[in-house]
PDB file of C-alpha atoms in Angstrom:
ATOM      1  CA  UNK A 135     132.892  97.987  29.223  1.00  0.00           C
ATOM      2  CA  UNK A 136     132.824  94.480  30.596  1.00  0.00           C
ATOM      3  CA  UNK A 137     136.622  94.361  30.677  1.00  0.00           C
ATOM      4  CA  UNK A 138     136.753  97.514  32.734  1.00  0.00           C
ATOM      5  CA  UNK A 139     134.269  96.239  35.293  1.00  0.00           C
ATOM      6  CA  UNK A 140     136.184  92.973  35.554  1.00  0.00           C
ATOM      7  CA  UNK A 141     139.462  94.810  36.176  1.00  0.00           C
ATOM      8  CA  UNK A 142     137.833  96.926  38.861  1.00  0.00           C
ATOM      9  CA  UNK A 143     136.579  93.850  40.665  1.00  0.00           C
ATOM     10  CA  UNK A 144     140.029  92.262  40.622  1.00  0.00           C
ATOM     11  CA  UNK A 145     141.647  95.345  42.115  1.00  0.00           C
ATOM     12  CA  UNK A 146     139.024  95.593  44.806  1.00  0.00           C
ATOM     13  CA  UNK A 147     139.471  91.913  45.661  1.00  0.00           C
ATOM     14  CA  UNK A 148     143.213  92.405  45.909  1.00  0.00           C
ATOM     15  CA  UNK A 149     142.696  95.386  48.205  1.00  0.00           C
ATOM     16  CA  UNK A 150     140.353  93.394  50.411  1.00  0.00           C
ATOM     17  CA  UNK A 151     142.784  90.464  50.591  1.00  0.00           C
ATOM     18  CA  UNK A 152     145.651  92.815  51.438  1.00  0.00           C
ATOM     19  CA  UNK A 153     143.624  94.463  54.154  1.00  0.00           C
ATOM     20  CA  UNK A 154     142.649  91.084  55.551  1.00  0.00           C
ATOM     21  CA  UNK A 155     146.269  89.918  55.443  1.00  0.00           C
ATOM     22  CA  UNK A 156     147.520  93.043  57.176  1.00  0.00           C
ATOM     23  CA  UNK A 157     144.792  92.730  59.773  1.00  0.00           C
ATOM     24  CA  UNK A 158     145.752  89.113  60.430  1.00  0.00           C
ATOM     25  CA  UNK A 159     149.405  90.093  60.686  1.00  0.00           C
ATOM     26  CA  UNK A 160     148.488  92.845  63.114  1.00  0.00           C
ATOM     27  CA  UNK A 161     146.402  90.460  65.203  1.00  0.00           C
ATOM     28  CA  UNK A 162     149.262  87.971  65.267  1.00  0.00           C
ATOM     29  CA  UNK A 163     151.682  90.668  66.403  1.00  0.00           C
ATOM     30  CA  UNK A 164     149.301  91.829  69.096  1.00  0.00           C
ATOM     31  CA  UNK A 165     148.675  88.272  70.244  1.00  0.00           C
ATOM     32  CA  UNK A 166     152.421  87.619  70.367  1.00  0.00           C
ATOM     33  CA  UNK A 167     152.958  90.777  72.413  1.00  0.00           C
ATOM     34  CA  UNK A 168     150.163  89.785  74.784  1.00  0.00           C
ATOM     35  CA  UNK A 169     151.706  86.370  75.223  1.00  0.00           C
ATOM     36  CA  UNK A 170     155.090  87.904  75.949  1.00  0.00           C
ATOM     37  CA  UNK A 171     153.556  90.312  78.449  1.00  0.00           C
ATOM     38  CA  UNK A 172     151.607  87.497  80.099  1.00  0.00           C
ATOM     39  CA  UNK A 173     154.750  85.364  80.296  1.00  0.00           C
ATOM     40  CA  UNK A 174     156.730  88.283  81.743  1.00  0.00           C
ATOM     41  CA  UNK A 175     154.012  88.953  84.294  1.00  0.00           C
ATOM     42  CA  UNK A 176     153.842  85.264  85.193  1.00  0.00           C
ATOM     43  CA  UNK A 177     157.616  85.132  85.675  1.00  0.00           C
ATOM     44  CA  UNK A 178     157.542  88.316  87.739  1.00  0.00           C
ATOM     45  CA  UNK A 179     154.728  86.864  89.850  1.00  0.00           C
ATOM     46  CA  UNK A 180     156.777  83.698  90.481  1.00  0.00           C
ATOM     47  CA  UNK A 181     159.826  85.742  91.448  1.00  0.00           C
ATOM     48  CA  UNK A 182     157.750  87.858  93.835  1.00  0.00           C
ATOM     49  CA  UNK A 183     156.276  84.734  95.415  1.00  0.00           C
ATOM     50  CA  UNK A 184     159.750  83.270  95.891  1.00  0.00           C
ATOM     51  CA  UNK A 185     160.953  86.523  97.371  1.00  0.00           C
ATOM     52  CA  UNK A 186     158.008  86.572  99.776  1.00  0.00           C
ATOM     53  CA  UNK A 187     158.779  82.993 100.839  1.00  0.00           C
ATOM     54  CA  UNK A 188     162.412  83.908 101.412  1.00  0.00           C
ATOM     55  CA  UNK A 189     161.423  86.937 103.467  1.00  0.00           C
ATOM     56  CA  UNK A 190     159.018  84.808 105.502  1.00  0.00           C
ATOM     57  CA  UNK A 191     161.768  82.239 106.091  1.00  0.00           C
ATOM     58  CA  UNK A 192     164.251  84.927 107.114  1.00  0.00           C
ATOM     59  CA  UNK A 193     161.614  86.491 109.368  1.00  0.00           C
ATOM     60  CA  UNK A 194     160.819  83.171 111.033  1.00  0.00           C
ATOM     61  CA  UNK A 195     164.544  82.534 111.571  1.00  0.00           C
ATOM     62  CA  UNK A 196     165.010  85.969 113.111  1.00  0.00           C
ATOM     63  CA  UNK A 197     161.912  85.530 115.274  1.00  0.00           C
ATOM     64  CA  UNK A 198     163.158  82.157 116.498  1.00  0.00           C
ATOM     65  CA  UNK A 199     166.554  83.633 117.307  1.00  0.00           C
ATOM     66  CA  UNK A 200     164.871  86.474 119.201  1.00  0.00           C
ATOM     67  CA  UNK A 201     162.693  84.012 121.135  1.00  0.00           C
ATOM     68  CA  UNK A 202     165.794  82.034 122.148  1.00  0.00           C
ATOM     69  CA  UNK A 203     167.476  85.256 123.249  1.00  0.00           C
ATOM     70  CA  UNK A 204     164.404  86.319 125.260  1.00  0.00           C
ATOM     71  CA  UNK A 205     164.208  82.899 126.903  1.00  0.00           C
ATOM     72  CA  UNK A 206     167.870  83.087 127.869  1.00  0.00           C
ATOM     73  CA  UNK A 207     167.416  86.595 129.284  1.00  0.00           C
ATOM     74  CA  UNK A 208     164.370  85.452 131.269  1.00  0.00           C
ATOM     75  CA  UNK A 209     166.419  82.634 132.799  1.00  0.00           C
ATOM     76  CA  UNK A 210     169.187  85.110 133.612  1.00  0.00           C
ATOM     77  CA  UNK A 211     166.686  87.468 135.286  1.00  0.00           C
ATOM     78  CA  UNK A 212     165.362  84.576 137.376  1.00  0.00           C
ATOM     79  CA  UNK A 213     168.909  83.654 138.375  1.00  0.00           C
ATOM     80  CA  UNK A 214     169.696  87.226 139.368  1.00  0.00           C
ATOM     81  CA  UNK A 215     166.483  87.484 141.377  1.00  0.00           C
ATOM     82  CA  UNK A 216     167.394  84.252 143.152  1.00  0.00           C
ATOM     83  CA  UNK A 217     170.878  85.560 143.895  1.00  0.00           C
ATOM     84  CA  UNK A 218     169.453  88.811 145.266  1.00  0.00           C
ATOM     85  CA  UNK A 219     167.002  86.873 147.446  1.00  0.00           C
ATOM     86  CA  UNK A 220     169.799  84.652 148.777  1.00  0.00           C
ATOM     87  CA  UNK A 221     172.109  87.556 149.505  1.00  0.00           C
ATOM     88  CA  UNK A 222     169.298  89.486 151.163  1.00  0.00           C
ATOM     89  CA  UNK A 223     168.503  86.458 153.319  1.00  0.00           C
ATOM     90  CA  UNK A 224     172.146  86.147 154.328  1.00  0.00           C
ATOM     91  CA  UNK A 225     172.291  89.830 155.186  1.00  0.00           C
ATOM     92  CA  UNK A 226     169.155  89.637 157.324  1.00  0.00           C
ATOM     93  CA  UNK A 227     170.351  86.444 159.012  1.00  0.00           C
ATOM     94  CA  UNK A 228     173.703  88.051 159.815  1.00  0.00           C
ATOM     95  CA  UNK A 229     171.967  91.145 161.160  1.00  0.00           C
ATOM     96  CA  UNK A 230     169.617  89.075 163.346  1.00  0.00           C
ATOM     97  CA  UNK A 231     172.598  87.052 164.613  1.00  0.00           C
ATOM     98  CA  UNK A 232     174.447  90.232 165.573  1.00  0.00           C
ATOM     99  CA  UNK A 233     171.369  91.571 167.381  1.00  0.00           C
ATOM    100  CA  UNK A 234     170.976  88.297 169.288  1.00  0.00           C
ATOM    101  CA  UNK A 235     174.631  88.351 170.293  1.00  0.00           C
ATOM    102  CA  UNK A 236     174.269  91.896 171.600  1.00  0.00           C
ATOM    103  CA  UNK A 237     170.951  91.328 173.376  1.00  0.00           C
ATOM    104  CA  UNK A 238     171.606  87.899 174.923  1.00  0.00           C
ATOM    105  CA  UNK A 239     174.203  86.713 177.435  1.00  0.00           C
ATOM    106  CA  UNK A 240     176.782  84.143 176.257  1.00  0.00           C
ATOM    107  CA  UNK A 241     174.882  81.236 177.823  1.00  0.00           C
ATOM    108  CA  UNK A 242     171.717  82.188 175.941  1.00  0.00           C
ATOM    109  CA  UNK A 243     173.618  82.470 172.652  1.00  0.00           C
ATOM    110  CA  UNK A 244     175.088  78.998 173.130  1.00  0.00           C
ATOM    111  CA  UNK A 245     171.648  77.575 173.806  1.00  0.00           C
ATOM    112  CA  UNK A 246     170.290  79.249 170.680  1.00  0.00           C
ATOM    113  CA  UNK A 247     173.004  77.827 168.441  1.00  0.00           C
ATOM    114  CA  UNK A 248     172.384  74.290 169.608  1.00  0.00           C
ATOM    115  CA  UNK A 249     168.611  74.385 169.198  1.00  0.00           C
ATOM    116  CA  UNK A 250     165.653  76.337 167.820  1.00  0.00           C
ATOM    117  CA  UNK A 251     164.526  79.482 169.592  1.00  0.00           C
ATOM    118  CA  UNK A 252     163.351  83.025 169.087  1.00  0.00           C
ATOM    119  CA  UNK A 253     160.145  82.451 167.133  1.00  0.00           C
ATOM    120  CA  UNK A 254     161.541  79.858 164.663  1.00  0.00           C
ATOM    121  CA  UNK A 255     159.503  76.675 164.449  1.00  0.00           C
ATOM    122  CA  UNK A 256     161.566  73.535 165.067  1.00  0.00           C
ATOM    123  CA  UNK A 257     161.992  70.976 162.341  1.00  0.00           C
ATOM    124  CA  UNK A 258     159.436  68.205 162.374  1.00  0.00           C
ATOM    125  CA  UNK A 259     160.671  64.577 162.387  1.00  0.00           C
ATOM    126  CA  UNK A 260     159.632  64.284 158.731  1.00  0.00           C
ATOM    127  CA  UNK A 261     161.573  67.425 157.779  1.00  0.00           C
ATOM    128  CA  UNK A 262     164.584  66.249 159.764  1.00  0.00           C
ATOM    129  CA  UNK A 263     164.532  62.924 157.908  1.00  0.00           C
ATOM    130  CA  UNK A 264     164.169  64.713 154.580  1.00  0.00           C
ATOM    131  CA  UNK A 265     167.073  67.020 155.429  1.00  0.00           C
ATOM    132  CA  UNK A 266     169.369  64.151 156.395  1.00  0.00           C
ATOM    133  CA  UNK A 267     168.514  62.256 153.186  1.00  0.00           C
ATOM    134  CA  UNK A 268     169.199  65.278 150.976  1.00  0.00           C
ATOM    135  CA  UNK A 269     172.436  66.090 152.818  1.00  0.00           C
ATOM    136  CA  UNK A 270     173.630  62.479 152.476  1.00  0.00           C
ATOM    137  CA  UNK A 271     172.894  62.589 148.730  1.00  0.00           C
ATOM    138  CA  UNK A 272     174.778  65.866 148.195  1.00  0.00           C
ATOM    139  CA  UNK A 273     177.684  64.686 150.362  1.00  0.00           C
ATOM    140  CA  UNK A 274     177.973  61.490 148.333  1.00  0.00           C
ATOM    141  CA  UNK A 275     177.721  63.365 145.018  1.00  0.00           C
ATOM    142  CA  UNK A 276     180.410  65.876 146.004  1.00  0.00           C
ATOM    143  CA  UNK A 277     182.658  63.207 147.579  1.00  0.00           C
ATOM    144  CA  UNK A 278     182.880  64.955 150.956  1.00  0.00           C
ATOM    145  CA  UNK A 279     183.137  61.826 153.088  1.00  0.00           C
ATOM    146  CA  UNK A 280     181.705  61.552 156.619  1.00  0.00           C
ATOM    147  CA  UNK A 281     180.810  64.742 158.461  1.00  0.00           C
ATOM    148  CA  UNK A 282     182.507  65.653 161.721  1.00  0.00           C
ATOM    149  CA  UNK A 283     179.745  67.823 163.213  1.00  0.00           C
ATOM    150  CA  UNK A 284     176.005  68.354 162.793  1.00  0.00           C
ATOM    151  CA  UNK A 285     173.812  71.072 164.337  1.00  0.00           C
ATOM    152  CA  UNK A 286     170.230  72.225 164.046  1.00  0.00           C
ATOM    153  CA  UNK A 287     170.342  76.007 163.813  1.00  0.00           C
ATOM    154  CA  UNK A 288     166.932  77.706 163.691  1.00  0.00           C
ATOM    155  CA  UNK A 289     165.166  76.179 160.666  1.00  0.00           C
ATOM    156  CA  UNK A 290     168.335  74.649 159.207  1.00  0.00           C
ATOM    157  CA  UNK A 291     170.355  71.488 159.540  1.00  0.00           C
ATOM    158  CA  UNK A 292     174.095  72.197 159.135  1.00  0.00           C
ATOM    159  CA  UNK A 293     176.974  69.787 158.706  1.00  0.00           C
ATOM    160  CA  UNK A 294     180.721  70.427 158.733  1.00  0.00           C
ATOM    161  CA  UNK A 295     183.317  68.220 157.056  1.00  0.00           C
ATOM    162  CA  UNK A 296     187.018  67.562 157.539  1.00  0.00           C
ATOM    163  CA  UNK A 297     187.912  69.498 154.362  1.00  0.00           C
ATOM    164  CA  UNK A 298     186.345  72.674 155.783  1.00  0.00           C
ATOM    165  CA  UNK A 299     183.258  72.418 153.577  1.00  0.00           C
ATOM    166  CA  UNK A 300     179.842  72.949 155.144  1.00  0.00           C
ATOM    167  CA  UNK A 301     176.380  71.874 153.952  1.00  0.00           C
ATOM    168  CA  UNK A 302     173.248  73.641 155.132  1.00  0.00           C
ATOM    169  CA  UNK A 303     169.716  72.352 154.521  1.00  0.00           C
ATOM    170  CA  UNK A 304     166.913  74.964 154.651  1.00  0.00           C
ATOM    171  CA  UNK A 305     163.204  74.501 155.153  1.00  0.00           C
ATOM    172  CA  UNK A 306     162.596  75.518 151.507  1.00  0.00           C
ATOM    173  CA  UNK A 307     164.306  72.286 150.403  1.00  0.00           C
ATOM    174  CA  UNK A 308     167.577  73.826 149.215  1.00  0.00           C
ATOM    175  CA  UNK A 309     171.059  72.729 150.256  1.00  0.00           C
ATOM    176  CA  UNK A 310     173.808  75.338 150.277  1.00  0.00           C
ATOM    177  CA  UNK A 311     177.437  74.304 150.119  1.00  0.00           C
ATOM    178  CA  UNK A 312     180.298  76.569 151.186  1.00  0.00           C
ATOM    179  CA  UNK A 313     183.849  75.561 150.283  1.00  0.00           C
ATOM    180  CA  UNK A 314     187.100  76.819 151.847  1.00  0.00           C
ATOM    181  CA  UNK A 315     188.283  78.171 148.472  1.00  0.00           C
ATOM    182  CA  UNK A 316     185.323  80.563 148.292  1.00  0.00           C
ATOM    183  CA  UNK A 317     183.116  78.493 145.985  1.00  0.00           C
ATOM    184  CA  UNK A 318     179.428  78.454 146.765  1.00  0.00           C
ATOM    185  CA  UNK A 319     176.779  76.017 145.524  1.00  0.00           C
ATOM    186  CA  UNK A 320     173.009  75.769 145.830  1.00  0.00           C
ATOM    187  CA  UNK A 321     171.334  72.382 145.220  1.00  0.00           C
ATOM    188  CA  UNK A 322     167.614  72.196 144.397  1.00  0.00           C
ATOM    189  CA  UNK A 323     165.157  69.371 144.892  1.00  0.00           C
ATOM    190  CA  UNK A 324     164.547  68.948 141.142  1.00  0.00           C
ATOM    191  CA  UNK A 325     168.217  68.060 140.580  1.00  0.00           C
ATOM    192  CA  UNK A 326     169.359  71.506 139.410  1.00  0.00           C
ATOM    193  CA  UNK A 327     172.253  73.307 141.043  1.00  0.00           C
ATOM    194  CA  UNK A 328     173.913  76.728 140.789  1.00  0.00           C
ATOM    195  CA  UNK A 329     177.600  77.359 141.488  1.00  0.00           C
ATOM    196  CA  UNK A 330     179.297  80.717 142.151  1.00  0.00           C
ATOM    197  CA  UNK A 331     183.068  80.909 141.803  1.00  0.00           C
ATOM    198  CA  UNK A 332     185.273  83.979 141.268  1.00  0.00           C
ATOM    199  CA  UNK A 333     182.736  85.969 139.269  1.00  0.00           C
ATOM    200  CA  UNK A 334     181.559  82.955 137.268  1.00  0.00           C
ATOM    201  CA  UNK A 335     178.107  81.371 137.594  1.00  0.00           C
ATOM    202  CA  UNK A 336     177.281  77.837 136.458  1.00  0.00           C
ATOM    203  CA  UNK A 337     173.713  76.542 136.368  1.00  0.00           C
ATOM    204  CA  UNK A 338     172.937  72.874 135.679  1.00  0.00           C
ATOM    205  CA  UNK A 339     169.473  72.054 134.238  1.00  0.00           C
ATOM    206  CA  UNK A 340     169.002  68.432 135.234  1.00  0.00           C
ATOM    207  CA  UNK A 341     165.851  67.693 133.205  1.00  0.00           C
ATOM    208  CA  UNK A 342     167.254  69.053 129.905  1.00  0.00           C
ATOM    209  CA  UNK A 343     170.922  68.223 130.686  1.00  0.00           C
ATOM    210  CA  UNK A 344     172.126  71.725 129.865  1.00  0.00           C
ATOM    211  CA  UNK A 345     175.027  73.593 131.471  1.00  0.00           C
ATOM    212  CA  UNK A 346     174.636  77.388 131.411  1.00  0.00           C
ATOM    213  CA  UNK A 347     177.848  79.231 132.292  1.00  0.00           C
ATOM    214  CA  UNK A 348     178.002  83.000 132.794  1.00  0.00           C
ATOM    215  CA  UNK A 349     181.497  84.420 133.038  1.00  0.00           C
ATOM    216  CA  UNK A 350     182.582  87.653 134.648  1.00  0.00           C
ATOM    217  CA  UNK A 351     182.735  89.428 131.268  1.00  0.00           C
ATOM    218  CA  UNK A 352     179.036  88.492 130.642  1.00  0.00           C
ATOM    219  CA  UNK A 353     179.787  85.699 128.167  1.00  0.00           C
ATOM    220  CA  UNK A 354     176.936  83.147 128.215  1.00  0.00           C
ATOM    221  CA  UNK A 355     177.720  79.546 127.226  1.00  0.00           C
ATOM    222  CA  UNK A 356     175.058  76.859 126.800  1.00  0.00           C
ATOM    223  CA  UNK A 357     176.231  73.240 126.539  1.00  0.00           C
ATOM    224  CA  UNK A 358     173.643  70.666 125.383  1.00  0.00           C
ATOM    225  CA  UNK A 359     175.105  67.395 126.616  1.00  0.00           C
ATOM    226  CA  UNK A 360     172.653  65.144 124.753  1.00  0.00           C
ATOM    227  CA  UNK A 361     173.202  66.670 121.297  1.00  0.00           C
ATOM    228  CA  UNK A 362     176.785  67.900 121.791  1.00  0.00           C
ATOM    229  CA  UNK A 363     175.822  71.395 120.632  1.00  0.00           C
ATOM    230  CA  UNK A 364     177.476  74.414 122.271  1.00  0.00           C
ATOM    231  CA  UNK A 365     176.148  77.986 121.987  1.00  0.00           C
ATOM    232  CA  UNK A 366     177.926  81.159 123.043  1.00  0.00           C
ATOM    233  CA  UNK A 367     176.373  84.603 123.411  1.00  0.00           C
ATOM    234  CA  UNK A 368     179.025  87.328 123.477  1.00  0.00           C
ATOM    235  CA  UNK A 369     178.529  90.741 125.120  1.00  0.00           C
ATOM    236  CA  UNK A 370     178.704  92.512 121.741  1.00  0.00           C
ATOM    237  CA  UNK A 371     175.676  90.538 120.471  1.00  0.00           C
ATOM    238  CA  UNK A 372     177.576  87.893 118.490  1.00  0.00           C
ATOM    239  CA  UNK A 373     175.992  84.432 118.595  1.00  0.00           C
ATOM    240  CA  UNK A 374     178.170  81.354 118.006  1.00  0.00           C
ATOM    241  CA  UNK A 375     176.865  77.811 117.559  1.00  0.00           C
ATOM    242  CA  UNK A 376     179.144  74.754 117.455  1.00  0.00           C
ATOM    243  CA  UNK A 377     177.308  71.662 116.192  1.00  0.00           C
ATOM    244  CA  UNK A 378     178.272  68.109 117.052  1.00  0.00           C
ATOM    245  CA  UNK A 379     179.404  67.357 113.473  1.00  0.00           C
ATOM    246  CA  UNK A 380     181.978  70.173 113.611  1.00  0.00           C
ATOM    247  CA  UNK A 381     179.912  72.820 111.790  1.00  0.00           C
ATOM    248  CA  UNK A 382     180.329  76.335 113.167  1.00  0.00           C
ATOM    249  CA  UNK A 383     177.757  79.101 112.698  1.00  0.00           C
ATOM    250  CA  UNK A 384     178.286  82.757 113.615  1.00  0.00           C
ATOM    251  CA  UNK A 385     175.590  85.442 113.685  1.00  0.00           C
ATOM    252  CA  UNK A 386     176.837  89.014 114.071  1.00  0.00           C
ATOM    253  CA  UNK A 387     174.955  92.065 115.435  1.00  0.00           C
ATOM    254  CA  UNK A 388     174.761  93.754 112.007  1.00  0.00           C
ATOM    255  CA  UNK A 389     172.910  90.754 110.534  1.00  0.00           C
ATOM    256  CA  UNK A 390     175.869  89.014 108.885  1.00  0.00           C
ATOM    257  CA  UNK A 391     176.097  85.243 109.124  1.00  0.00           C
ATOM    258  CA  UNK A 392     178.948  82.835 108.545  1.00  0.00           C
ATOM    259  CA  UNK A 393     178.935  79.032 108.514  1.00  0.00           C
ATOM    260  CA  UNK A 394     182.068  76.897 108.421  1.00  0.00           C
ATOM    261  CA  UNK A 395     181.435  73.250 107.495  1.00  0.00           C
ATOM    262  CA  UNK A 396     183.672  70.286 108.397  1.00  0.00           C
ATOM    263  CA  UNK A 397     184.858  69.844 104.792  1.00  0.00           C
ATOM    264  CA  UNK A 398     186.190  73.414 104.724  1.00  0.00           C
ATOM    265  CA  UNK A 399     183.259  74.966 102.854  1.00  0.00           C
ATOM    266  CA  UNK A 400     182.436  78.453 104.091  1.00  0.00           C
ATOM    267  CA  UNK A 401     179.065  80.162 103.623  1.00  0.00           C
ATOM    268  CA  UNK A 402     178.707  83.887 104.268  1.00  0.00           C
ATOM    269  CA  UNK A 403     175.612  86.084 104.200  1.00  0.00           C
ATOM    270  CA  UNK A 404     176.132  89.833 104.363  1.00  0.00           C
ATOM    271  CA  UNK A 405     173.753  92.421 105.800  1.00  0.00           C
ATOM    272  CA  UNK A 406     172.188  92.951 102.352  1.00  0.00           C
ATOM    273  CA  UNK A 407     171.215  89.302 101.885  1.00  0.00           C
ATOM    274  CA  UNK A 408     174.011  88.386  99.449  1.00  0.00           C
ATOM    275  CA  UNK A 409     175.007  84.756 100.088  1.00  0.00           C
ATOM    276  CA  UNK A 410     178.459  83.496  99.101  1.00  0.00           C
ATOM    277  CA  UNK A 411     179.599  79.871  99.287  1.00  0.00           C
ATOM    278  CA  UNK A 412     183.350  79.290  99.016  1.00  0.00           C
ATOM    279  CA  UNK A 413     184.409  75.697  98.300  1.00  0.00           C
ATOM    280  CA  UNK A 414     187.748  74.111  99.065  1.00  0.00           C
ATOM    281  CA  UNK A 415     188.570  73.770  95.340  1.00  0.00           C
ATOM    282  CA  UNK A 416     188.619  77.557  95.016  1.00  0.00           C
ATOM    283  CA  UNK A 417     185.239  77.964  93.302  1.00  0.00           C
ATOM    284  CA  UNK A 418     182.535  80.266  94.617  1.00  0.00           C
ATOM    285  CA  UNK A 419     178.772  80.552  94.290  1.00  0.00           C
ATOM    286  CA  UNK A 420     177.138  83.922  94.810  1.00  0.00           C
ATOM    287  CA  UNK A 421     173.364  84.237  95.327  1.00  0.00           C
ATOM    288  CA  UNK A 422     171.834  87.684  95.210  1.00  0.00           C
ATOM    289  CA  UNK A 423     168.770  89.401  93.746  1.00  0.00           C
ATOM    290  CA  UNK A 424     167.270  86.216  92.220  1.00  0.00           C
ATOM    291  CA  UNK A 425     170.509  85.393  90.422  1.00  0.00           C
ATOM    292  CA  UNK A 426     173.236  82.843  90.878  1.00  0.00           C
ATOM    293  CA  UNK A 427     176.804  83.522  89.810  1.00  0.00           C
ATOM    294  CA  UNK A 428     179.438  80.785  89.798  1.00  0.00           C
ATOM    295  CA  UNK A 429     183.108  81.760  89.807  1.00  0.00           C
ATOM    296  CA  UNK A 430     185.430  78.896  88.834  1.00  0.00           C
ATOM    297  CA  UNK A 431     189.084  78.637  89.919  1.00  0.00           C
ATOM    298  CA  UNK A 432     190.272  79.556  86.413  1.00  0.00           C
ATOM    299  CA  UNK A 433     188.344  82.847  86.568  1.00  0.00           C
ATOM    300  CA  UNK A 434     185.389  81.724  84.423  1.00  0.00           C
ATOM    301  CA  UNK A 435     182.080  83.217  85.514  1.00  0.00           C
ATOM    302  CA  UNK A 436     178.715  81.604  84.865  1.00  0.00           C
ATOM    303  CA  UNK A 437     175.426  83.350  85.652  1.00  0.00           C
ATOM    304  CA  UNK A 438     171.921  81.869  85.908  1.00  0.00           C
ATOM    305  CA  UNK A 439     168.470  82.881  87.064  1.00  0.00           C
ATOM    306  CA  UNK A 440     167.151  81.520  90.331  1.00  0.00           C
ATOM    307  CA  UNK A 441     164.293  79.666  88.601  1.00  0.00           C
ATOM    308  CA  UNK A 442     166.783  77.477  86.708  1.00  0.00           C
ATOM    309  CA  UNK A 443     168.682  76.028  89.674  1.00  0.00           C
ATOM    310  CA  UNK A 444     168.226  74.619  93.149  1.00  0.00           C
ATOM    311  CA  UNK A 445     169.941  76.842  95.660  1.00  0.00           C
ATOM    312  CA  UNK A 446     172.647  74.918  97.477  1.00  0.00           C
ATOM    313  CA  UNK A 447     172.719  77.710 100.024  1.00  0.00           C
ATOM    314  CA  UNK A 448     169.079  77.109 100.934  1.00  0.00           C
ATOM    315  CA  UNK A 449     169.804  73.411 101.387  1.00  0.00           C
ATOM    316  CA  UNK A 450     172.739  74.199 103.685  1.00  0.00           C
ATOM    317  CA  UNK A 451     170.794  76.771 105.660  1.00  0.00           C
ATOM    318  CA  UNK A 452     167.764  74.486 106.049  1.00  0.00           C
ATOM    319  CA  UNK A 453     170.007  71.704 107.384  1.00  0.00           C
ATOM    320  CA  UNK A 454     171.538  74.099 109.915  1.00  0.00           C
ATOM    321  CA  UNK A 455     168.116  75.318 111.034  1.00  0.00           C
ATOM    322  CA  UNK A 456     166.888  71.728 111.348  1.00  0.00           C
ATOM    323  CA  UNK A 457     169.872  70.777 113.555  1.00  0.00           C
ATOM    324  CA  UNK A 458     169.343  73.888 115.686  1.00  0.00           C
ATOM    325  CA  UNK A 459     165.631  73.152 116.150  1.00  0.00           C
ATOM    326  CA  UNK A 460     166.331  69.535 117.099  1.00  0.00           C
ATOM    327  CA  UNK A 461     168.889  70.647 119.658  1.00  0.00           C
ATOM    328  CA  UNK A 462     166.585  73.308 121.141  1.00  0.00           C
ATOM    329  CA  UNK A 463     163.682  70.842 121.487  1.00  0.00           C
ATOM    330  CA  UNK A 464     165.930  68.534 123.438  1.00  0.00           C
TER     331      UNK A 464
END
């Protein structure tokens, strides 16, 4: 009887130990699964954060590009408004001159040309001195030499030169230059000037040392003389930037980008965000969807996750953006 009870106790102990062992194994499996899930969620969270940062960077780049475009269009609108105002003033002045010629006898017209009349206030001595100083400065800058004739016409002081060029100072402080070849310039008191020639407009920003050229086919070119950077805005929406170190960057209307570096390296970004860097040795690096793929010249392909490398493309792009920002602040 005692042997039976002892055997029953041993079997029950074995059953308890087995149940405890299986429970521990089950807990270990569950804990391992939880750890794997936590690690997967942590990795997914990191990837999402990186993706958000990339989207924010791309959005800030696009916003900056749009702001530059808006600023350029605002300047163009101001230029066009100024041109319209000038042309309207010329039209009205020509119309008034024709009316005076019709209404007045020849002697009266001659008197009007040689002095102020007809409701126009004469120039004060201070204005006359200011006009002569500005005209002398423009004449010296343009290399016109001494003038052969000077007249005060209404509210203007006009000079004629041997080459056929004329300079006209207006009460608003502007000097207008007319050349025999059809070129036309307007000089402003702040040092800026605008030139019209055969459908092309050139504006010089004296304070920022920028030349803005608008051609007849609506191509806008911005030359930053201090930094050596040149930007071109094409009618189809293409934006080209030539940096002083020889780097070229192209942004196309569909969102594609292409950068050509002085060493021959070419970086391309398609409209889907896939970035490809082609090196001069024939190798390529492709960055897309949190993965990096390296293609070697012998055809070998190596793939890696984004978390395990530092993106050379981001370094290149950040350097380009830094150069662009430095040039724009100048």
